[in-house]
Amino acid sequence: MSASETIFVTGGAGFIGSAVVRRLVAETACQVVNIDKLTYAGCLDNLLPVAQHPRHHFIQADICDQPAMRRLFQEHRPRAVLHLAAESHVDRSIDGPAAFIQTNVVGTATLLETAREYWRQLPEGEQQSFRFLHVSTDEVFGSLGPEGHFTEETPYRPNSPYSASKAASDHLVRAWHHTYGLPVLITNCSNNYGPYQFPEKLIPLMIVNALAGRPLPIYGRGVNVRDWLYVEDHVTALLTVLERGQPGETYNIGGHNEKTNLEVVTLVCAILDELQPAANGRPYDRLITFVADRPGHDLRYAIDASKIARELGWRPQESFASGLRKTVQWYLDNRWWWEKLLQERYSGQRLGVLASNAGGLP
Ligand code: NAD
Ligand code: TYD
């Protein structure tokens, strides 16, 4: 990406978006326009490493706000949009689906329409090089049994309000390509982990609970399987797809790291036992507590990432053992980051148990 190019990153104050922004600033010469509403999940501290950088431009805005989006496209004239802004937590989508439909569906439609208006009036060469990369999830494919993997041909069968809203957005993106010719790319990635992940998600929640000596809640019997990918590997995949992906195509991204939740939490405990033994000398896995299952809990996700490997040459670099160790070490070294979030935004309580319908659909 050259110095004359501007890249929009939506959701760039979140977990994955901020990793994209930090990478773009560090390793390319492009201007980065970071568009984020700063919901509970958006955190300017994630951007401290690039806060003063002259090529990073942070703009607080809602992707559902079409006039604001129009102004940004006209002012900054992007070569590409990396669309990550979303409500991202399954348990919160059970408690309150409305925000998921608003941001993930309406927001994506708004951004697509604004991008199309802008793209239509570009000179031909710029029209051809424009890209809209929609960052999505493997959860749109639904749940696997003990065998098999999701491929790009797997039919969509989303089960949670979160995955249904992401599936809807994927379909909109596809339609904007098919109907209007907008040069889009879609990626469907497995569960990410790494630094700066909001402590509502499994791995950071287990780290911060363990350090506080609190129970480590495992839904059901801990047999659900996720396919874990280190966030920096995801960023590399996204930039690879942006540069070399074929418009109109979708690419599955995954880490070949299938683990049951119990395996993941046990490993987190073992790493903590080594890096930060509990004051009372007892192992952290004593805190593991089986709790009521998540409603509609998908059993297993696993990605077949052979298309992106074959066509674009991307493969994950980080093993789960090394990535998890780095992640635990990061949370130990950056207590200030998550202690502030726990104090101000989310204190670790169970979400998504159907206890209330606050924030639900009208
Ligand atoms: P996150 O919740 O950490 O960050 C989301 C960001 O989007 C936040 O900074 C938030 O402020 C911003 N945002 C929310 N609503 C907005 C709106 N209306 N306008 C502008 N900004 C808004 O999420 P994440 O884990 O970094 O996920 C980023 C993207 O990647 C999402 O689209 C998600 O569906 C997708 N994804 C995530 C994973 C994962 O494991 N976390 C896996 C695959 C795909
Ligand atoms: P999560 O990080 O919420 O990601 P997703 O639901 O998008 O896969 O959860 C990962 C897995 O961990 C999922 O199977 C639910 C489970 N889980 C627990 O067992 N306990 C918890 O406290 C949380 C947050 C998740």
XYZ file of C-alpha atoms and ligand atoms in Angstrom:
431
model
C 0.000 0.000 0.000
C 1.547 3.251 -1.120
C 1.819 6.615 0.632
C -0.833 8.121 -1.629
C -3.438 5.534 -0.595
C -6.017 5.918 2.145
C -7.523 2.895 3.851
C -10.693 3.081 5.946
C -10.825 0.742 8.926
C -14.213 0.551 10.636
C -14.203 -0.770 14.201
C -10.549 0.178 14.505
C -10.771 0.764 18.271
C -11.857 -2.828 18.894
C -9.792 -5.964 19.403
C -9.097 -7.047 15.810
C -9.603 -3.618 14.196
C -6.966 -2.015 16.431
C -4.516 -4.795 15.519
C -5.214 -4.009 11.841
C -4.651 -0.294 12.444
C -1.419 -0.838 14.396
C -0.121 -3.096 11.602
C -1.094 -0.738 8.779
C 0.632 2.154 10.513
C 3.757 0.139 11.348
C 4.243 -1.752 8.104
C 2.728 0.260 5.254
C 2.971 3.850 4.070
C -0.793 4.426 3.672
C -3.040 6.889 5.497
C -5.311 5.069 7.950
C -8.740 6.537 8.678
C -10.107 4.719 11.700
C -13.902 5.011 12.027
C -15.331 3.795 15.332
C -18.382 4.667 17.401
C -16.596 3.780 20.661
C -19.221 1.459 22.096
C -18.424 -0.382 25.335
C -16.050 -2.551 23.216
C -14.191 0.318 21.593
C -11.167 1.493 23.503
C -8.787 4.300 22.619
C -6.149 2.672 24.829
C -5.886 -0.030 22.114
C -4.545 2.713 19.866
C -1.970 4.247 22.229
C 0.931 2.833 20.172
C -0.276 4.867 17.145
C -2.113 7.721 18.869
C 0.376 10.407 17.840
C 1.211 8.941 14.464
C 0.648 11.404 11.586
C -0.783 8.696 9.313
C -3.434 7.562 11.807
C -6.661 9.571 11.781
C -9.245 8.555 14.372
C -12.842 9.585 13.767
C -15.596 8.831 16.240
C -18.650 8.027 14.120
C -21.445 5.499 13.761
C -21.481 3.435 10.550
C -25.302 3.725 10.603
C -24.991 7.515 10.159
C -25.104 7.882 6.388
C -24.462 11.644 6.156
C -21.379 11.208 8.334
C -20.176 8.269 6.227
C -20.743 10.269 3.013
C -18.692 13.155 4.337
C -15.836 10.820 5.243
C -15.751 9.177 1.810
C -15.792 12.553 0.050
C -13.164 14.042 2.297
C -10.688 11.141 2.466
C -11.328 9.302 -0.849
C -10.319 5.794 0.272
C -8.796 3.114 -1.962
C -10.248 0.439 0.298
C -12.563 -0.150 3.237
C -11.707 -2.786 5.829
C -15.042 -3.250 7.560
C -14.740 -4.642 11.082
C -17.208 -2.509 13.056
C -19.762 -4.796 14.664
C -21.393 -5.916 17.843
C -19.316 -9.043 18.372
C -20.280 -10.933 21.535
C -22.691 -13.886 21.257
C -23.822 -13.702 24.903
C -24.736 -10.009 24.550
C -26.700 -10.855 21.382
C -28.816 -13.243 23.461
C -29.555 -10.495 26.010
C -30.148 -7.738 23.467
C -30.279 -8.568 19.733
C -31.444 -5.103 18.639
C -27.998 -3.501 18.683
C -26.657 -6.407 16.607
C -29.275 -5.918 13.929
C -28.730 -2.178 13.947
C -24.946 -2.149 13.625
C -24.230 -5.439 11.863
C -27.109 -5.364 9.367
C -28.263 -1.730 9.034
C -24.745 -0.386 9.569
C -23.234 -2.682 6.927
C -26.016 -1.784 4.463
C -25.410 1.915 5.113
C -21.687 1.554 4.562
C -22.223 -0.475 1.379
C -24.573 2.126 -0.070
C -22.212 4.951 0.790
C -19.275 3.047 -0.674
C -21.268 2.361 -3.857
C -22.219 6.031 -4.343
C -18.585 7.020 -3.926
C -17.189 4.179 -6.065
C -19.616 4.867 -8.960
C -18.183 8.315 -9.561
C -14.501 7.304 -9.404
C -12.398 7.344 -12.597
C -12.234 3.880 -14.187
C -8.761 2.924 -12.966
C -9.656 3.839 -9.387
C -12.969 1.988 -9.690
C -11.034 -1.131 -10.588
C -8.608 -0.926 -7.720
C -11.247 -0.047 -5.076
C -11.993 -2.812 -2.523
C -14.603 -3.310 0.199
C -13.387 -6.066 2.522
C -16.095 -7.344 4.858
C -14.711 -9.117 7.913
C -16.994 -11.898 9.044
C -17.069 -15.030 11.135
C -17.253 -18.802 10.705
C -20.289 -18.746 13.023
C -22.497 -17.970 9.982
C -22.127 -21.650 8.986
C -23.811 -22.897 12.157
C -22.588 -25.830 14.189
C -20.578 -28.901 13.153
C -20.853 -32.375 14.642
C -17.686 -34.235 15.631
C -16.472 -34.506 12.009
C -15.916 -32.175 9.057
C -14.864 -28.575 8.414
C -16.504 -25.400 7.106
C -15.525 -24.629 3.500
C -16.487 -21.599 1.417
C -19.290 -23.762 -0.029
C -20.846 -24.718 3.327
C -24.461 -23.452 3.450
C -25.225 -20.692 5.931
C -27.105 -21.883 9.052
C -26.551 -19.220 11.715
C -27.901 -20.063 15.159
C -27.362 -17.043 17.426
C -28.626 -13.489 16.976
C -24.957 -12.501 16.519
C -24.249 -15.042 13.786
C -27.597 -14.371 12.086
C -26.819 -10.659 11.953
C -23.354 -11.368 10.523
C -24.871 -13.786 7.989
C -27.331 -11.079 6.929
C -24.468 -8.637 6.461
C -22.490 -11.184 4.400
C -25.515 -11.613 2.117
C -25.835 -7.858 1.675
C -22.163 -7.572 0.736
C -22.520 -10.409 -1.756
C -25.607 -8.763 -3.276
C -23.855 -5.402 -3.675
C -21.233 -7.212 -5.767
C -23.679 -9.300 -7.778
C -26.131 -6.478 -8.482
C -23.969 -3.366 -8.626
C -20.504 -4.763 -9.336
C -18.983 -3.257 -6.162
C -15.557 -4.960 -5.773
C -16.106 -6.720 -2.457
C -14.241 -9.441 -0.593
C -15.619 -11.465 2.316
C -13.590 -13.314 4.937
C -15.036 -15.788 7.435
C -12.650 -16.327 10.312
C -12.624 -18.602 13.342
C -12.278 -17.476 16.994
C -9.470 -14.995 17.547
C -7.392 -14.516 20.681
C -4.495 -12.264 21.643
C -3.659 -8.910 23.275
C -6.356 -6.228 23.727
C -9.302 -8.667 23.612
C -12.184 -7.347 25.712
C -12.433 -9.399 28.938
C -15.941 -10.668 28.176
C -14.519 -13.268 25.733
C -13.478 -16.718 26.954
C -9.681 -16.483 27.073
C -9.226 -13.003 28.612
C -12.131 -13.598 31.021
C -10.450 -16.755 32.300
C -7.105 -14.962 32.733
C -8.532 -12.021 34.670
C -10.842 -14.190 36.794
C -8.009 -16.573 37.668
C -5.751 -13.707 38.741
C -8.536 -12.432 41.021
C -9.131 -15.932 42.447
C -12.677 -15.914 41.052
C -14.466 -18.974 39.578
C -13.704 -19.856 35.933
C -17.202 -20.451 34.499
C -17.312 -23.117 31.783
C -20.635 -23.413 29.974
C -22.179 -26.896 29.985
C -19.550 -29.618 30.199
C -16.781 -27.716 28.400
C -16.926 -30.022 25.358
C -17.740 -27.313 22.791
C -14.942 -26.899 20.274
C -13.585 -23.675 18.777
C -10.794 -23.306 16.195
C -8.451 -20.666 17.666
C -6.428 -18.175 15.625
C -3.886 -15.684 16.958
C -5.077 -12.184 16.086
C -1.847 -11.207 14.269
C -2.310 -14.179 11.918
C -5.816 -12.895 11.187
C -4.448 -9.428 10.404
C -1.919 -10.913 7.963
C -4.712 -12.882 6.288
C -6.893 -9.767 5.938
C -4.099 -7.728 4.365
C -3.310 -10.646 2.034
C -6.942 -10.888 0.930
C -7.126 -7.118 0.502
C -4.086 -7.089 -1.787
C -4.483 -10.337 -3.686
C -8.038 -11.600 -3.200
C -10.395 -11.877 -6.153
C -13.354 -9.455 -5.955
C -16.616 -11.309 -5.316
C -14.832 -14.201 -3.593
C -15.059 -15.336 0.011
C -12.125 -16.742 1.982
C -12.222 -18.887 5.103
C -9.516 -18.109 7.663
C -8.656 -20.485 10.487
C -5.851 -21.638 12.694
C -6.062 -25.451 12.599
C -6.243 -25.242 16.376
C -9.369 -27.080 17.447
C -9.702 -27.239 21.208
C -12.514 -27.943 23.618
C -13.277 -25.093 25.984
C -12.107 -27.249 28.888
C -8.764 -27.811 27.139
C -8.376 -24.074 26.544
C -9.125 -23.108 30.144
C -6.909 -25.879 31.519
C -4.048 -24.620 29.353
C -4.594 -21.007 30.474
C -4.405 -22.252 34.082
C -1.202 -24.215 33.437
C 0.503 -21.189 31.847
C -0.565 -18.976 34.760
C 0.710 -21.583 37.263
C 4.097 -21.165 35.630
C 4.185 -17.408 34.971
C 2.288 -16.083 38.000
C 1.701 -18.802 40.610
C -1.235 -18.106 42.937
C -0.263 -16.549 46.285
C -1.632 -19.573 48.157
C 0.444 -21.901 45.943
C -2.602 -23.809 44.708
C -3.177 -24.536 41.001
C -5.550 -22.227 39.134
C -7.579 -25.086 37.644
C -9.180 -25.550 41.067
C -11.270 -22.496 40.116
C -12.892 -24.223 37.104
C -16.666 -24.250 37.637
C -19.206 -25.818 35.292
C -22.226 -23.546 34.878
C -25.541 -23.649 32.983
C -25.009 -23.869 29.245
C -25.424 -20.956 26.822
C -28.843 -21.091 25.095
C -28.393 -22.468 21.561
C -24.678 -23.129 22.184
C -23.008 -24.256 18.919
C -21.109 -27.502 19.509
C -18.179 -27.186 17.178
C -16.565 -24.805 14.678
C -13.635 -25.860 12.463
C -12.313 -24.112 9.383
C -10.948 -25.575 6.192
C -8.511 -22.806 5.234
C -7.128 -24.562 2.153
C -8.502 -22.002 -0.343
C -6.647 -19.027 1.127
C -3.510 -21.196 1.491
C -3.691 -22.473 -2.083
C -4.742 -19.279 -3.852
C -3.101 -16.568 -1.763
C -0.327 -18.415 0.077
C -1.521 -17.494 3.608
C -0.890 -19.877 6.510
C -1.037 -19.194 10.248
C 2.379 -18.681 11.825
C 1.561 -18.936 15.526
C 0.955 -22.257 17.291
C -1.758 -22.280 19.952
C 0.789 -23.005 22.689
C 3.051 -20.076 21.730
C 0.176 -17.683 20.989
C -1.582 -18.451 24.247
C 1.608 -17.988 26.253
C 2.216 -14.592 24.604
C -1.389 -13.646 25.317
C -1.246 -14.607 29.002
C 2.055 -12.736 29.352
C 0.472 -9.649 27.736
C -2.420 -9.664 30.234
C 0.086 -10.034 33.089
C 2.142 -7.118 31.767
C -0.848 -4.861 31.026
C -3.065 -5.041 34.074
C -3.740 -1.297 33.772
C -5.533 -1.957 30.473
C -8.027 -4.536 31.690
C -8.402 -3.350 35.286
C -9.752 -0.055 33.938
C -12.244 -1.893 31.695
C -13.387 -4.097 34.578
C -13.908 -1.037 36.767
C -15.631 1.144 34.211
C -17.417 -1.101 31.697
C -17.825 -4.767 32.573
C -17.079 -6.482 35.843
C -17.059 -10.092 34.676
C -20.683 -11.052 35.362
C -22.376 -13.848 33.419
C -24.064 -12.642 30.209
C -26.579 -14.325 27.892
C -28.637 -16.407 30.298
C -32.063 -15.156 29.200
C -32.561 -13.522 32.592
C -33.939 -10.330 31.115
C -34.952 -8.828 27.819
C -33.401 -5.444 28.481
C -32.250 -3.959 25.206
C -34.084 -6.652 23.255
C -36.246 -6.207 20.225
C -39.234 -3.925 20.662
P -14.868 -5.850 19.112
O -16.201 -5.976 19.758
O -13.630 -5.967 19.944
O -14.773 -4.430 18.358
C -15.827 -3.914 17.604
C -15.541 -2.426 17.363
O -16.604 -1.903 16.543
C -15.536 -1.596 18.649
O -14.408 -0.748 18.654
C -16.825 -0.780 18.582
O -16.727 0.483 19.201
C -17.015 -0.648 17.066
N -18.426 -0.432 16.707
C -19.508 -1.115 17.146
N -20.628 -0.596 16.616
C -20.246 0.421 15.786
C -20.949 1.312 14.939
N -22.281 1.288 14.843
N -20.246 2.225 14.230
C -18.879 2.263 14.322
N -18.172 1.459 15.137
C -18.842 0.531 15.847
O -14.871 -6.903 17.928
P -13.683 -7.802 17.336
O -13.586 -9.042 18.119
O -12.493 -6.947 17.140
O -14.314 -8.172 15.917
C -14.120 -7.318 14.803
C -14.842 -7.915 13.597
O -14.329 -9.214 13.324
C -16.347 -8.071 13.792
O -16.983 -7.743 12.586
C -16.509 -9.540 14.117
O -17.779 -10.003 13.699
C -15.394 -10.149 13.289
N -14.839 -11.421 13.798
C -14.450 -11.525 15.105
C -13.896 -12.723 15.546
C -13.412 -12.875 16.977
O -13.048 -13.968 17.381
N -13.358 -11.810 17.775
C -13.775 -13.804 14.676
C -14.192 -13.641 13.349
C -14.716 -12.444 12.929
P -16.656 -16.629 23.227
O -15.286 -16.137 23.570
O -17.831 -15.889 23.738
O -16.714 -16.771 21.622
P -17.871 -17.429 20.677
O -19.090 -17.640 21.451
O -18.017 -16.372 19.626
O -17.271 -18.701 20.146
O -16.780 -18.114 23.740
C -15.910 -19.146 23.276
C -16.424 -20.458 23.836
O -16.275 -20.436 25.257
C -17.891 -20.701 23.562
O -18.087 -22.091 23.318
C -18.574 -20.302 24.868
C -17.543 -20.641 25.913
N -17.521 -19.797 27.129
C -17.531 -20.391 28.388
O -17.562 -21.628 28.506
N -17.483 -19.587 29.488
C -17.461 -18.224 29.400
O -17.449 -17.534 30.452
C -17.447 -17.624 28.093
C -17.414 -16.122 27.946
C -17.468 -18.446 26.984
